[in-house]
JSON list of C-alpha atoms in Angstrom, two decimals:
[
{"chain": "A", "resi": 175, "resn": "ASP", "atom": "CA", "xyz": [0.03, 0.02, 0.04]},
{"chain": "A", "resi": 176, "resn": "ALA", "atom": "CA", "xyz": [1.13, 3.51, -0.87]},
{"chain": "A", "resi": 177, "resn": "GLY", "atom": "CA", "xyz": [2.22, 5.47, 2.29]},
{"chain": "A", "resi": 178, "resn": "ILE", "atom": "CA", "xyz": [-0.48, 8.05, 2.65]},
{"chain": "A", "resi": 179, "resn": "THR", "atom": "CA", "xyz": [-1.90, 9.06, 6.02]},
{"chain": "A", "resi": 180, "resn": "GLN", "atom": "CA", "xyz": [-4.76, 11.43, 6.54]},
{"chain": "A", "resi": 181, "resn": "SER", "atom": "CA", "xyz": [-5.52, 13.01, 9.87]},
{"chain": "A", "resi": 182, "resn": "PRO", "atom": "CA", "xyz": [-7.85, 13.28, 11.57]},
{"chain": "A", "resi": 183, "resn": "ARG", "atom": "CA", "xyz": [-10.02, 10.33, 10.26]},
{"chain": "A", "resi": 184, "resn": "HIS", "atom": "CA", "xyz": [-13.18, 11.88, 11.79]},
{"chain": "A", "resi": 185, "resn": "LYS", "atom": "CA", "xyz": [-13.93, 15.35, 12.95]},
{"chain": "A", "resi": 186, "resn": "VAL", "atom": "CA", "xyz": [-17.01, 17.20, 14.10]},
{"chain": "A", "resi": 187, "resn": "THR", "atom": "CA", "xyz": [-16.79, 20.95, 14.14]},
{"chain": "A", "resi": 188, "resn": "GLU", "atom": "CA", "xyz": [-19.02, 23.98, 14.55]},
{"chain": "A", "resi": 189, "resn": "THR", "atom": "CA", "xyz": [-20.02, 26.41, 11.82]},
{"chain": "A", "resi": 190, "resn": "GLY", "atom": "CA", "xyz": [-17.65, 29.29, 11.52]},
{"chain": "A", "resi": 191, "resn": "THR", "atom": "CA", "xyz": [-14.63, 27.59, 12.96]},
{"chain": "A", "resi": 192, "resn": "PRO", "atom": "CA", "xyz": [-11.42, 27.05, 11.01]},
{"chain": "A", "resi": 193, "resn": "VAL", "atom": "CA", "xyz": [-10.42, 23.40, 10.29]},
{"chain": "A", "resi": 194, "resn": "THR", "atom": "CA", "xyz": [-7.21, 21.94, 8.94]},
{"chain": "A", "resi": 195, "resn": "LEU", "atom": "CA", "xyz": [-6.89, 18.52, 7.48]},
{"chain": "A", "resi": 196, "resn": "ARG", "atom": "CA", "xyz": [-3.51, 16.91, 7.00]},
{"chain": "A", "resi": 197, "resn": "CYS", "atom": "CA", "xyz": [-2.17, 14.59, 4.35]},
{"chain": "A", "resi": 198, "resn": "HIS", "atom": "CA", "xyz": [1.23, 12.99, 4.79]},
{"chain": "A", "resi": 199, "resn": "GLN", "atom": "CA", "xyz": [2.98, 10.87, 2.18]},
{"chain": "A", "resi": 200, "resn": "THR", "atom": "CA", "xyz": [6.09, 8.73, 2.40]},
{"chain": "A", "resi": 201, "resn": "GLU", "atom": "CA", "xyz": [6.39, 8.04, -1.40]},
{"chain": "A", "resi": 202, "resn": "ASN", "atom": "CA", "xyz": [8.07, 11.28, -2.42]},
{"chain": "A", "resi": 203, "resn": "HIS", "atom": "CA", "xyz": [5.47, 11.78, -5.15]},
{"chain": "A", "resi": 204, "resn": "ARG", "atom": "CA", "xyz": [5.32, 15.12, -6.89]},
{"chain": "A", "resi": 205, "resn": "TYR", "atom": "CA", "xyz": [1.56, 15.57, -7.13]},
{"chain": "A", "resi": 206, "resn": "MET", "atom": "CA", "xyz": [-0.87, 15.80, -4.30]},
{"chain": "A", "resi": 207, "resn": "TYR", "atom": "CA", "xyz": [-4.59, 16.33, -4.39]},
{"chain": "A", "resi": 208, "resn": "TRP", "atom": "CA", "xyz": [-7.59, 17.04, -2.15]},
{"chain": "A", "resi": 209, "resn": "TYR", "atom": "CA", "xyz": [-10.95, 15.72, -3.23]},
{"chain": "A", "resi": 210, "resn": "ARG", "atom": "CA", "xyz": [-14.32, 15.75, -1.61]},
{"chain": "A", "resi": 211, "resn": "GLN", "atom": "CA", "xyz": [-16.82, 12.96, -2.06]},
{"chain": "A", "resi": 212, "resn": "ASP", "atom": "CA", "xyz": [-20.55, 13.65, -1.82]},
{"chain": "A", "resi": 213, "resn": "PRO", "atom": "CA", "xyz": [-23.57, 11.50, -2.74]},
{"chain": "A", "resi": 214, "resn": "GLY", "atom": "CA", "xyz": [-24.64, 12.30, -6.30]},
{"chain": "A", "resi": 215, "resn": "HIS", "atom": "CA", "xyz": [-21.44, 14.20, -7.10]},
{"chain": "A", "resi": 216, "resn": "GLY", "atom": "CA", "xyz": [-18.77, 11.60, -7.14]},
{"chain": "A", "resi": 217, "resn": "LEU", "atom": "CA", "xyz": [-15.26, 12.94, -6.51]},
{"chain": "A", "resi": 218, "resn": "ARG", "atom": "CA", "xyz": [-14.61, 16.62, -6.94]},
{"chain": "A", "resi": 219, "resn": "LEU", "atom": "CA", "xyz": [-11.18, 18.27, -6.98]},
{"chain": "A", "resi": 220, "resn": "ILE", "atom": "CA", "xyz": [-10.69, 21.03, -4.46]},
{"chain": "A", "resi": 221, "resn": "HIS", "atom": "CA", "xyz": [-7.06, 21.88, -4.82]},
{"chain": "A", "resi": 222, "resn": "TYR", "atom": "CA", "xyz": [-3.92, 20.18, -6.02]},
{"chain": "A", "resi": 223, "resn": "SER", "atom": "CA", "xyz": [-0.14, 20.68, -5.78]},
{"chain": "A", "resi": 224, "resn": "TYR", "atom": "CA", "xyz": [2.57, 19.98, -8.34]},
{"chain": "A", "resi": 225, "resn": "GLY", "atom": "CA", "xyz": [5.48, 20.68, -6.05]},
{"chain": "A", "resi": 226, "resn": "VAL", "atom": "CA", "xyz": [6.51, 22.39, -2.91]},
{"chain": "A", "resi": 227, "resn": "LYS", "atom": "CA", "xyz": [4.73, 25.77, -2.70]},
{"chain": "A", "resi": 228, "resn": "ASP", "atom": "CA", "xyz": [3.13, 25.14, -6.06]},
{"chain": "A", "resi": 229, "resn": "THR", "atom": "CA", "xyz": [-0.61, 24.68, -5.84]},
{"chain": "A", "resi": 230, "resn": "ASP", "atom": "CA", "xyz": [-3.68, 25.35, -7.96]},
{"chain": "A", "resi": 231, "resn": "LYS", "atom": "CA", "xyz": [-7.44, 25.45, -7.69]},
{"chain": "A", "resi": 232, "resn": "GLY", "atom": "CA", "xyz": [-9.77, 22.64, -8.64]},
{"chain": "A", "resi": 233, "resn": "GLU", "atom": "CA", "xyz": [-13.46, 22.85, -9.48]},
{"chain": "A", "resi": 234, "resn": "VAL", "atom": "CA", "xyz": [-14.74, 23.45, -5.97]},
{"chain": "A", "resi": 235, "resn": "SER", "atom": "CA", "xyz": [-12.09, 25.53, -4.31]},
{"chain": "A", "resi": 236, "resn": "ASP", "atom": "CA", "xyz": [-14.22, 28.32, -2.80]},
{"chain": "A", "resi": 237, "resn": "GLY", "atom": "CA", "xyz": [-13.96, 28.32, 1.02]},
{"chain": "A", "resi": 238, "resn": "TYR", "atom": "CA", "xyz": [-10.78, 26.21, 1.00]},
{"chain": "A", "resi": 239, "resn": "SER", "atom": "CA", "xyz": [-7.11, 26.99, 1.02]},
{"chain": "A", "resi": 240, "resn": "VAL", "atom": "CA", "xyz": [-4.09, 24.66, 0.86]},
{"chain": "A", "resi": 241, "resn": "SER", "atom": "CA", "xyz": [-0.39, 24.74, 1.69]},
{"chain": "A", "resi": 242, "resn": "ARG", "atom": "CA", "xyz": [2.52, 22.55, 0.86]},
{"chain": "A", "resi": 243, "resn": "SER", "atom": "CA", "xyz": [5.74, 23.55, 2.56]},
{"chain": "A", "resi": 244, "resn": "LYS", "atom": "CA", "xyz": [7.29, 20.11, 2.34]},
{"chain": "A", "resi": 245, "resn": "THR", "atom": "CA", "xyz": [7.11, 17.36, -0.30]},
{"chain": "A", "resi": 246, "resn": "GLU", "atom": "CA", "xyz": [5.48, 15.02, 2.19]},
{"chain": "A", "resi": 247, "resn": "ASP", "atom": "CA", "xyz": [2.71, 17.19, 3.59]},
{"chain": "A", "resi": 248, "resn": "PHE", "atom": "CA", "xyz": [-0.33, 18.84, 2.02]},
{"chain": "A", "resi": 249, "resn": "LEU", "atom": "CA", "xyz": [-2.70, 20.74, 4.26]},
{"chain": "A", "resi": 250, "resn": "LEU", "atom": "CA", "xyz": [-6.30, 21.59, 3.55]},
{"chain": "A", "resi": 251, "resn": "THR", "atom": "CA", "xyz": [-7.85, 24.43, 5.52]},
{"chain": "A", "resi": 252, "resn": "LEU", "atom": "CA", "xyz": [-11.53, 25.29, 5.70]},
{"chain": "A", "resi": 253, "resn": "GLU", "atom": "CA", "xyz": [-11.25, 28.92, 6.61]},
{"chain": "A", "resi": 254, "resn": "SER", "atom": "CA", "xyz": [-14.71, 29.21, 8.19]},
{"chain": "A", "resi": 255, "resn": "ALA", "atom": "CA", "xyz": [-16.45, 25.90, 8.09]},
{"chain": "A", "resi": 256, "resn": "THR", "atom": "CA", "xyz": [-20.12, 25.80, 6.81]},
{"chain": "A", "resi": 257, "resn": "SER", "atom": "CA", "xyz": [-22.64, 22.98, 6.79]},
{"chain": "A", "resi": 258, "resn": "SER", "atom": "CA", "xyz": [-22.21, 22.62, 2.93]},
{"chain": "A", "resi": 259, "resn": "GLN", "atom": "CA", "xyz": [-18.61, 21.52, 3.68]},
{"chain": "A", "resi": 260, "resn": "THR", "atom": "CA", "xyz": [-19.82, 18.39, 5.53]},
{"chain": "A", "resi": 261, "resn": "SER", "atom": "CA", "xyz": [-18.25, 15.73, 3.37]},
{"chain": "A", "resi": 262, "resn": "VAL", "atom": "CA", "xyz": [-15.67, 12.92, 3.12]},
{"chain": "A", "resi": 263, "resn": "TYR", "atom": "CA", "xyz": [-12.34, 14.32, 2.10]},
{"chain": "A", "resi": 264, "resn": "PHE", "atom": "CA", "xyz": [-9.74, 12.25, 0.31]},
{"chain": "A", "resi": 265, "resn": "CYS", "atom": "CA", "xyz": [-6.10, 13.01, -0.32]},
{"chain": "A", "resi": 266, "resn": "ALA", "atom": "CA", "xyz": [-4.36, 11.40, -3.22]},
{"chain": "A", "resi": 267, "resn": "ILE", "atom": "CA", "xyz": [-0.82, 11.36, -4.65]},
{"chain": "A", "resi": 268, "resn": "SER", "atom": "CA", "xyz": [0.63, 10.61, -8.08]},
{"chain": "A", "resi": 269, "resn": "GLU", "atom": "CA", "xyz": [3.82, 10.87, -10.04]},
{"chain": "A", "resi": 270, "resn": "SER", "atom": "CA", "xyz": [4.52, 11.40, -13.67]},
{"chain": "A", "resi": 271, "resn": "VAL", "atom": "CA", "xyz": [6.77, 9.29, -15.90]},
{"chain": "A", "resi": 272, "resn": "ARG", "atom": "CA", "xyz": [7.55, 10.51, -19.42]},
{"chain": "A", "resi": 273, "resn": "ARG", "atom": "CA", "xyz": [4.63, 12.90, -19.24]},
{"chain": "A", "resi": 274, "resn": "LYS", "atom": "CA", "xyz": [2.16, 10.23, -18.29]},
{"chain": "A", "resi": 275, "resn": "ASN", "atom": "CA", "xyz": [0.49, 10.25, -14.98]},
{"chain": "A", "resi": 276, "resn": "THR", "atom": "CA", "xyz": [0.94, 7.10, -12.88]},
{"chain": "A", "resi": 277, "resn": "GLU", "atom": "CA", "xyz": [-2.14, 6.01, -11.01]},
{"chain": "A", "resi": 278, "resn": "ALA", "atom": "CA", "xyz": [-3.44, 8.10, -8.14]},
{"chain": "A", "resi": 279, "resn": "PHE", "atom": "CA", "xyz": [-3.05, 6.56, -4.72]},
{"chain": "A", "resi": 280, "resn": "PHE", "atom": "CA", "xyz": [-5.69, 7.50, -2.21]},
{"chain": "A", "resi": 281, "resn": "GLY", "atom": "CA", "xyz": [-5.73, 7.96, 1.48]},
{"chain": "A", "resi": 282, "resn": "GLN", "atom": "CA", "xyz": [-8.44, 6.40, 3.73]},
{"chain": "A", "resi": 283, "resn": "GLY", "atom": "CA", "xyz": [-10.39, 9.64, 3.94]},
{"chain": "A", "resi": 284, "resn": "THR", "atom": "CA", "xyz": [-11.51, 12.11, 6.58]},
{"chain": "A", "resi": 285, "resn": "ARG", "atom": "CA", "xyz": [-15.16, 12.30, 7.49]},
{"chain": "A", "resi": 286, "resn": "LEU", "atom": "CA", "xyz": [-15.93, 15.88, 8.41]},
{"chain": "A", "resi": 287, "resn": "THR", "atom": "CA", "xyz": [-19.27, 16.97, 9.93]},
{"chain": "A", "resi": 288, "resn": "VAL", "atom": "CA", "xyz": [-19.98, 20.70, 10.32]},
{"chain": "A", "resi": 289, "resn": "VAL", "atom": "CA", "xyz": [-22.83, 21.31, 12.83]},
{"chain": "B", "resi": 201, "resn": "GLY", "atom": "CA", "xyz": [-12.41, 20.43, -20.78]},
{"chain": "B", "resi": 202, "resn": "ASN", "atom": "CA", "xyz": [-11.95, 16.72, -20.41]},
{"chain": "B", "resi": 203, "resn": "SER", "atom": "CA", "xyz": [-14.77, 14.71, -18.89]},
{"chain": "B", "resi": 204, "resn": "VAL", "atom": "CA", "xyz": [-15.88, 11.18, -18.09]},
{"chain": "B", "resi": 205, "resn": "THR", "atom": "CA", "xyz": [-19.29, 9.72, -18.38]},
{"chain": "B", "resi": 206, "resn": "GLN", "atom": "CA", "xyz": [-20.33, 6.32, -16.90]},
{"chain": "B", "resi": 207, "resn": "MET", "atom": "CA", "xyz": [-23.52, 4.54, -16.09]},
{"chain": "B", "resi": 208, "resn": "GLU", "atom": "CA", "xyz": [-24.53, 5.49, -12.58]},
{"chain": "B", "resi": 209, "resn": "GLY", "atom": "CA", "xyz": [-26.51, 2.45, -11.58]},
{"chain": "B", "resi": 210, "resn": "PRO", "atom": "CA", "xyz": [-27.03, 0.99, -9.16]},
{"chain": "B", "resi": 211, "resn": "VAL", "atom": "CA", "xyz": [-26.38, -2.26, -10.87]},
{"chain": "B", "resi": 212, "resn": "THR", "atom": "CA", "xyz": [-27.62, -5.47, -9.23]},
{"chain": "B", "resi": 213, "resn": "LEU", "atom": "CA", "xyz": [-26.49, -8.79, -10.45]},
{"chain": "B", "resi": 214, "resn": "SER", "atom": "CA", "xyz": [-26.61, -12.38, -9.30]},
{"chain": "B", "resi": 215, "resn": "GLU", "atom": "CA", "xyz": [-23.39, -14.20, -8.47]},
{"chain": "B", "resi": 216, "resn": "GLU", "atom": "CA", "xyz": [-21.57, -15.49, -11.58]},
{"chain": "B", "resi": 217, "resn": "ALA", "atom": "CA", "xyz": [-23.39, -13.07, -13.87]},
{"chain": "B", "resi": 218, "resn": "PHE", "atom": "CA", "xyz": [-21.55, -11.10, -16.57]},
{"chain": "B", "resi": 219, "resn": "LEU", "atom": "CA", "xyz": [-20.73, -7.53, -15.70]},
{"chain": "B", "resi": 220, "resn": "THR", "atom": "CA", "xyz": [-20.30, -4.53, -18.05]},
{"chain": "B", "resi": 221, "resn": "ILE", "atom": "CA", "xyz": [-20.09, -0.96, -16.75]},
{"chain": "B", "resi": 222, "resn": "ASN", "atom": "CA", "xyz": [-19.88, 1.51, -19.60]},
{"chain": "B", "resi": 223, "resn": "CYS", "atom": "CA", "xyz": [-17.42, 4.46, -19.55]},
{"chain": "B", "resi": 224, "resn": "THR", "atom": "CA", "xyz": [-16.92, 7.02, -22.25]},
{"chain": "B", "resi": 225, "resn": "TYR", "atom": "CA", "xyz": [-14.68, 10.05, -22.19]},
{"chain": "B", "resi": 226, "resn": "THR", "atom": "CA", "xyz": [-14.07, 13.35, -23.85]},
{"chain": "B", "resi": 227, "resn": "ALA", "atom": "CA", "xyz": [-10.45, 14.45, -24.14]},
{"chain": "B", "resi": 228, "resn": "THR", "atom": "CA", "xyz": [-8.44, 16.86, -26.24]},
{"chain": "B", "resi": 229, "resn": "GLY", "atom": "CA", "xyz": [-5.29, 14.78, -26.30]},
{"chain": "B", "resi": 230, "resn": "TYR", "atom": "CA", "xyz": [-4.36, 11.16, -25.44]},
{"chain": "B", "resi": 231, "resn": "PRO", "atom": "CA", "xyz": [-5.15, 10.57, -21.76]},
{"chain": "B", "resi": 232, "resn": "SER", "atom": "CA", "xyz": [-4.39, 7.63, -19.63]},
{"chain": "B", "resi": 233, "resn": "LEU", "atom": "CA", "xyz": [-7.53, 5.80, -18.48]},
{"chain": "B", "resi": 234, "resn": "PHE", "atom": "CA", "xyz": [-8.24, 4.14, -15.17]},
{"chain": "B", "resi": 235, "resn": "TRP", "atom": "CA", "xyz": [-10.82, 2.11, -13.27]},
{"chain": "B", "resi": 236, "resn": "TYR", "atom": "CA", "xyz": [-10.89, 2.48, -9.45]},
{"chain": "B", "resi": 237, "resn": "VAL", "atom": "CA", "xyz": [-12.98, 0.52, -6.93]},
{"chain": "B", "resi": 238, "resn": "GLN", "atom": "CA", "xyz": [-14.14, 1.78, -3.57]},
{"chain": "B", "resi": 239, "resn": "TYR", "atom": "CA", "xyz": [-15.32, -0.58, -0.82]},
{"chain": "B", "resi": 240, "resn": "PRO", "atom": "CA", "xyz": [-17.51, 0.77, 1.98]},
{"chain": "B", "resi": 241, "resn": "GLY", "atom": "CA", "xyz": [-15.63, 3.03, 4.35]},
{"chain": "B", "resi": 242, "resn": "GLU", "atom": "CA", "xyz": [-12.44, 2.94, 2.35]},
{"chain": "B", "resi": 243, "resn": "GLY", "atom": "CA", "xyz": [-10.55, 5.08, -0.15]},
{"chain": "B", "resi": 244, "resn": "LEU", "atom": "CA", "xyz": [-10.32, 4.41, -3.85]},
{"chain": "B", "resi": 245, "resn": "GLN", "atom": "CA", "xyz": [-8.02, 1.62, -5.05]},
{"chain": "B", "resi": 246, "resn": "LEU", "atom": "CA", "xyz": [-6.71, 1.26, -8.53]},
{"chain": "B", "resi": 247, "resn": "LEU", "atom": "CA", "xyz": [-8.30, -1.70, -10.35]},
{"chain": "B", "resi": 248, "resn": "LEU", "atom": "CA", "xyz": [-6.71, -1.39, -13.72]},
{"chain": "B", "resi": 249, "resn": "LYS", "atom": "CA", "xyz": [-5.31, 1.13, -16.25]},
{"chain": "B", "resi": 250, "resn": "ALA", "atom": "CA", "xyz": [-4.38, 1.65, -19.82]},
{"chain": "B", "resi": 251, "resn": "THR", "atom": "CA", "xyz": [-2.05, 4.37, -21.19]},
{"chain": "B", "resi": 252, "resn": "LYS", "atom": "CA", "xyz": [-2.60, 4.25, -24.92]},
{"chain": "B", "resi": 253, "resn": "ALA", "atom": "CA", "xyz": [-5.05, 3.22, -27.54]},
{"chain": "B", "resi": 254, "resn": "ASP", "atom": "CA", "xyz": [-5.85, -0.53, -27.83]},
{"chain": "B", "resi": 255, "resn": "ASP", "atom": "CA", "xyz": [-4.15, -1.30, -24.49]},
{"chain": "B", "resi": 256, "resn": "LYS", "atom": "CA", "xyz": [-6.09, -3.74, -22.39]},
{"chain": "B", "resi": 257, "resn": "GLY", "atom": "CA", "xyz": [-5.88, -3.37, -18.59]},
{"chain": "B", "resi": 258, "resn": "SER", "atom": "CA", "xyz": [-6.75, -6.37, -16.47]},
{"chain": "B", "resi": 259, "resn": "ASN", "atom": "CA", "xyz": [-6.78, -7.34, -12.77]},
{"chain": "B", "resi": 260, "resn": "LYS", "atom": "CA", "xyz": [-8.71, -9.78, -10.60]},
{"chain": "B", "resi": 261, "resn": "GLY", "atom": "CA", "xyz": [-10.77, -10.99, -13.55]},
{"chain": "B", "resi": 262, "resn": "PHE", "atom": "CA", "xyz": [-11.75, -7.50, -14.58]},
{"chain": "B", "resi": 263, "resn": "GLU", "atom": "CA", "xyz": [-10.64, -6.09, -17.86]},
{"chain": "B", "resi": 264, "resn": "ALA", "atom": "CA", "xyz": [-11.09, -2.93, -20.01]},
{"chain": "B", "resi": 265, "resn": "THR", "atom": "CA", "xyz": [-9.77, -1.95, -23.42]},
{"chain": "B", "resi": 266, "resn": "TYR", "atom": "CA", "xyz": [-8.79, 1.59, -24.40]},
{"chain": "B", "resi": 267, "resn": "ARG", "atom": "CA", "xyz": [-10.86, 2.36, -27.53]},
{"chain": "B", "resi": 268, "resn": "LYS", "atom": "CA", "xyz": [-9.83, 5.55, -29.12]},
{"chain": "B", "resi": 269, "resn": "GLU", "atom": "CA", "xyz": [-12.30, 5.28, -32.03]},
{"chain": "B", "resi": 270, "resn": "THR", "atom": "CA", "xyz": [-15.21, 5.08, -29.68]},
{"chain": "B", "resi": 271, "resn": "THR", "atom": "CA", "xyz": [-13.63, 7.05, -26.79]},
{"chain": "B", "resi": 272, "resn": "SER", "atom": "CA", "xyz": [-14.63, 4.25, -24.46]},
{"chain": "B", "resi": 273, "resn": "PHE", "atom": "CA", "xyz": [-13.04, 2.17, -21.69]},
{"chain": "B", "resi": 274, "resn": "HIS", "atom": "CA", "xyz": [-15.80, -0.24, -20.63]},
{"chain": "B", "resi": 275, "resn": "LEU", "atom": "CA", "xyz": [-15.23, -2.44, -17.59]},
{"chain": "B", "resi": 276, "resn": "GLU", "atom": "CA", "xyz": [-16.10, -6.14, -17.90]},
{"chain": "B", "resi": 277, "resn": "LYS", "atom": "CA", "xyz": [-15.90, -9.27, -15.75]},
{"chain": "B", "resi": 278, "resn": "GLY", "atom": "CA", "xyz": [-17.08, -12.70, -16.82]},
{"chain": "B", "resi": 279, "resn": "SER", "atom": "CA", "xyz": [-18.35, -13.95, -13.56]},
{"chain": "B", "resi": 280, "resn": "VAL", "atom": "CA", "xyz": [-18.93, -11.60, -10.62]},
{"chain": "B", "resi": 281, "resn": "GLN", "atom": "CA", "xyz": [-18.72, -12.57, -6.95]},
{"chain": "B", "resi": 282, "resn": "VAL", "atom": "CA", "xyz": [-20.44, -11.13, -3.90]},
{"chain": "B", "resi": 283, "resn": "SER", "atom": "CA", "xyz": [-17.12, -9.68, -2.86]},
{"chain": "B", "resi": 284, "resn": "ASP", "atom": "CA", "xyz": [-17.11, -7.53, -5.98]},
{"chain": "B", "resi": 285, "resn": "SER", "atom": "CA", "xyz": [-19.85, -5.43, -4.54]},
{"chain": "B", "resi": 286, "resn": "ALA", "atom": "CA", "xyz": [-18.52, -1.85, -4.42]},
{"chain": "B", "resi": 287, "resn": "VAL", "atom": "CA", "xyz": [-18.54, 1.42, -6.21]},
{"chain": "B", "resi": 288, "resn": "TYR", "atom": "CA", "xyz": [-16.54, 1.60, -9.46]},
{"chain": "B", "resi": 289, "resn": "PHE", "atom": "CA", "xyz": [-15.10, 4.81, -10.83]},
{"chain": "B", "resi": 290, "resn": "CYS", "atom": "CA", "xyz": [-13.85, 5.43, -14.35]},
{"chain": "B", "resi": 291, "resn": "ALA", "atom": "CA", "xyz": [-11.15, 8.23, -14.60]},
{"chain": "B", "resi": 292, "resn": "LEU", "atom": "CA", "xyz": [-8.74, 9.89, -17.00]},
{"chain": "B", "resi": 293, "resn": "SER", "atom": "CA", "xyz": [-5.55, 11.82, -16.72]},
{"chain": "B", "resi": 294, "resn": "ASP", "atom": "CA", "xyz": [-3.89, 13.94, -19.38]},
{"chain": "B", "resi": 295, "resn": "LEU", "atom": "CA", "xyz": [-0.87, 15.91, -18.10]},
{"chain": "B", "resi": 296, "resn": "ASP", "atom": "CA", "xyz": [-0.15, 17.30, -21.62]},
{"chain": "B", "resi": 297, "resn": "TYR", "atom": "CA", "xyz": [-3.27, 19.39, -21.26]},
{"chain": "B", "resi": 298, "resn": "GLY", "atom": "CA", "xyz": [-2.85, 20.20, -17.65]},
{"chain": "B", "resi": 299, "resn": "GLN", "atom": "CA", "xyz": [-5.48, 17.71, -16.63]},
{"chain": "B", "resi": 300, "resn": "ASN", "atom": "CA", "xyz": [-4.98, 15.79, -13.55]},
{"chain": "B", "resi": 301, "resn": "PHE", "atom": "CA", "xyz": [-7.47, 13.15, -12.68]},
{"chain": "B", "resi": 302, "resn": "VAL", "atom": "CA", "xyz": [-11.05, 13.49, -13.82]},
{"chain": "B", "resi": 303, "resn": "PHE", "atom": "CA", "xyz": [-13.45, 11.03, -12.32]},
{"chain": "B", "resi": 304, "resn": "GLY", "atom": "CA", "xyz": [-16.86, 9.79, -13.50]},
{"chain": "B", "resi": 305, "resn": "PRO", "atom": "CA", "xyz": [-19.72, 9.77, -10.98]},
{"chain": "B", "resi": 306, "resn": "GLY", "atom": "CA", "xyz": [-19.24, 6.16, -9.99]},
{"chain": "B", "resi": 307, "resn": "THR", "atom": "CA", "xyz": [-21.40, 3.03, -10.42]},
{"chain": "B", "resi": 308, "resn": "ARG", "atom": "CA", "xyz": [-22.56, 1.10, -7.46]},
{"chain": "B", "resi": 309, "resn": "LEU", "atom": "CA", "xyz": [-22.58, -2.69, -7.93]},
{"chain": "B", "resi": 310, "resn": "SER", "atom": "CA", "xyz": [-24.37, -5.05, -5.76]},
{"chain": "B", "resi": 311, "resn": "VAL", "atom": "CA", "xyz": [-23.90, -8.83, -6.32]},
{"chain": "B", "resi": 312, "resn": "LEU", "atom": "CA", "xyz": [-26.47, -11.08, -4.70]},
{"chain": "B", "resi": 313, "resn": "PRO", "atom": "CA", "xyz": [-25.67, -14.67, -3.70]}
]
């Protein structure tokens, strides 16, 4: 199994509070991603990173920010949590070989509930 | 932009039945194609992949062929088992066009004994 650890695995927080989710990898892969998974929407990309301090927005980035200060860590912050951000969050990593992406390896997910 | 369409299901089959889950894609370039599986309470796991036209990916009795002419990557298995019950996601990736992974909506499969 690819070395990806998400923390926490479960969290309940109150509306309006900031929340940070952490993704840690031991594979030294270049690309890291944050997705959210909701019924009826499949997986939607929030933000991704293509190197240390290099990040870009995905399709549902509003209300989220990310940081990557080290290759192995990718943090997702909900600046002021809302009930619409209740979801399961997945981190993923991948590498590129000769301009082809390898498969994405996924973490176990973080279930976030905003009350 | 690139996109993936797949049958959403749910699909319910009896054990040992033949499985097909359709997946079609829209892409500007020549993406790599993937099938992922998600079991309850877990993250997605790679099931199989293909990186160029006419490649066949296979794993655990599942297979899919990269068809450029029909822009399809249908998943098939000749005889499903109860343990195959899961959600299956088709996905593409095309770094040449700045596209990381784009996923279909997922297809829930239930296999009855």
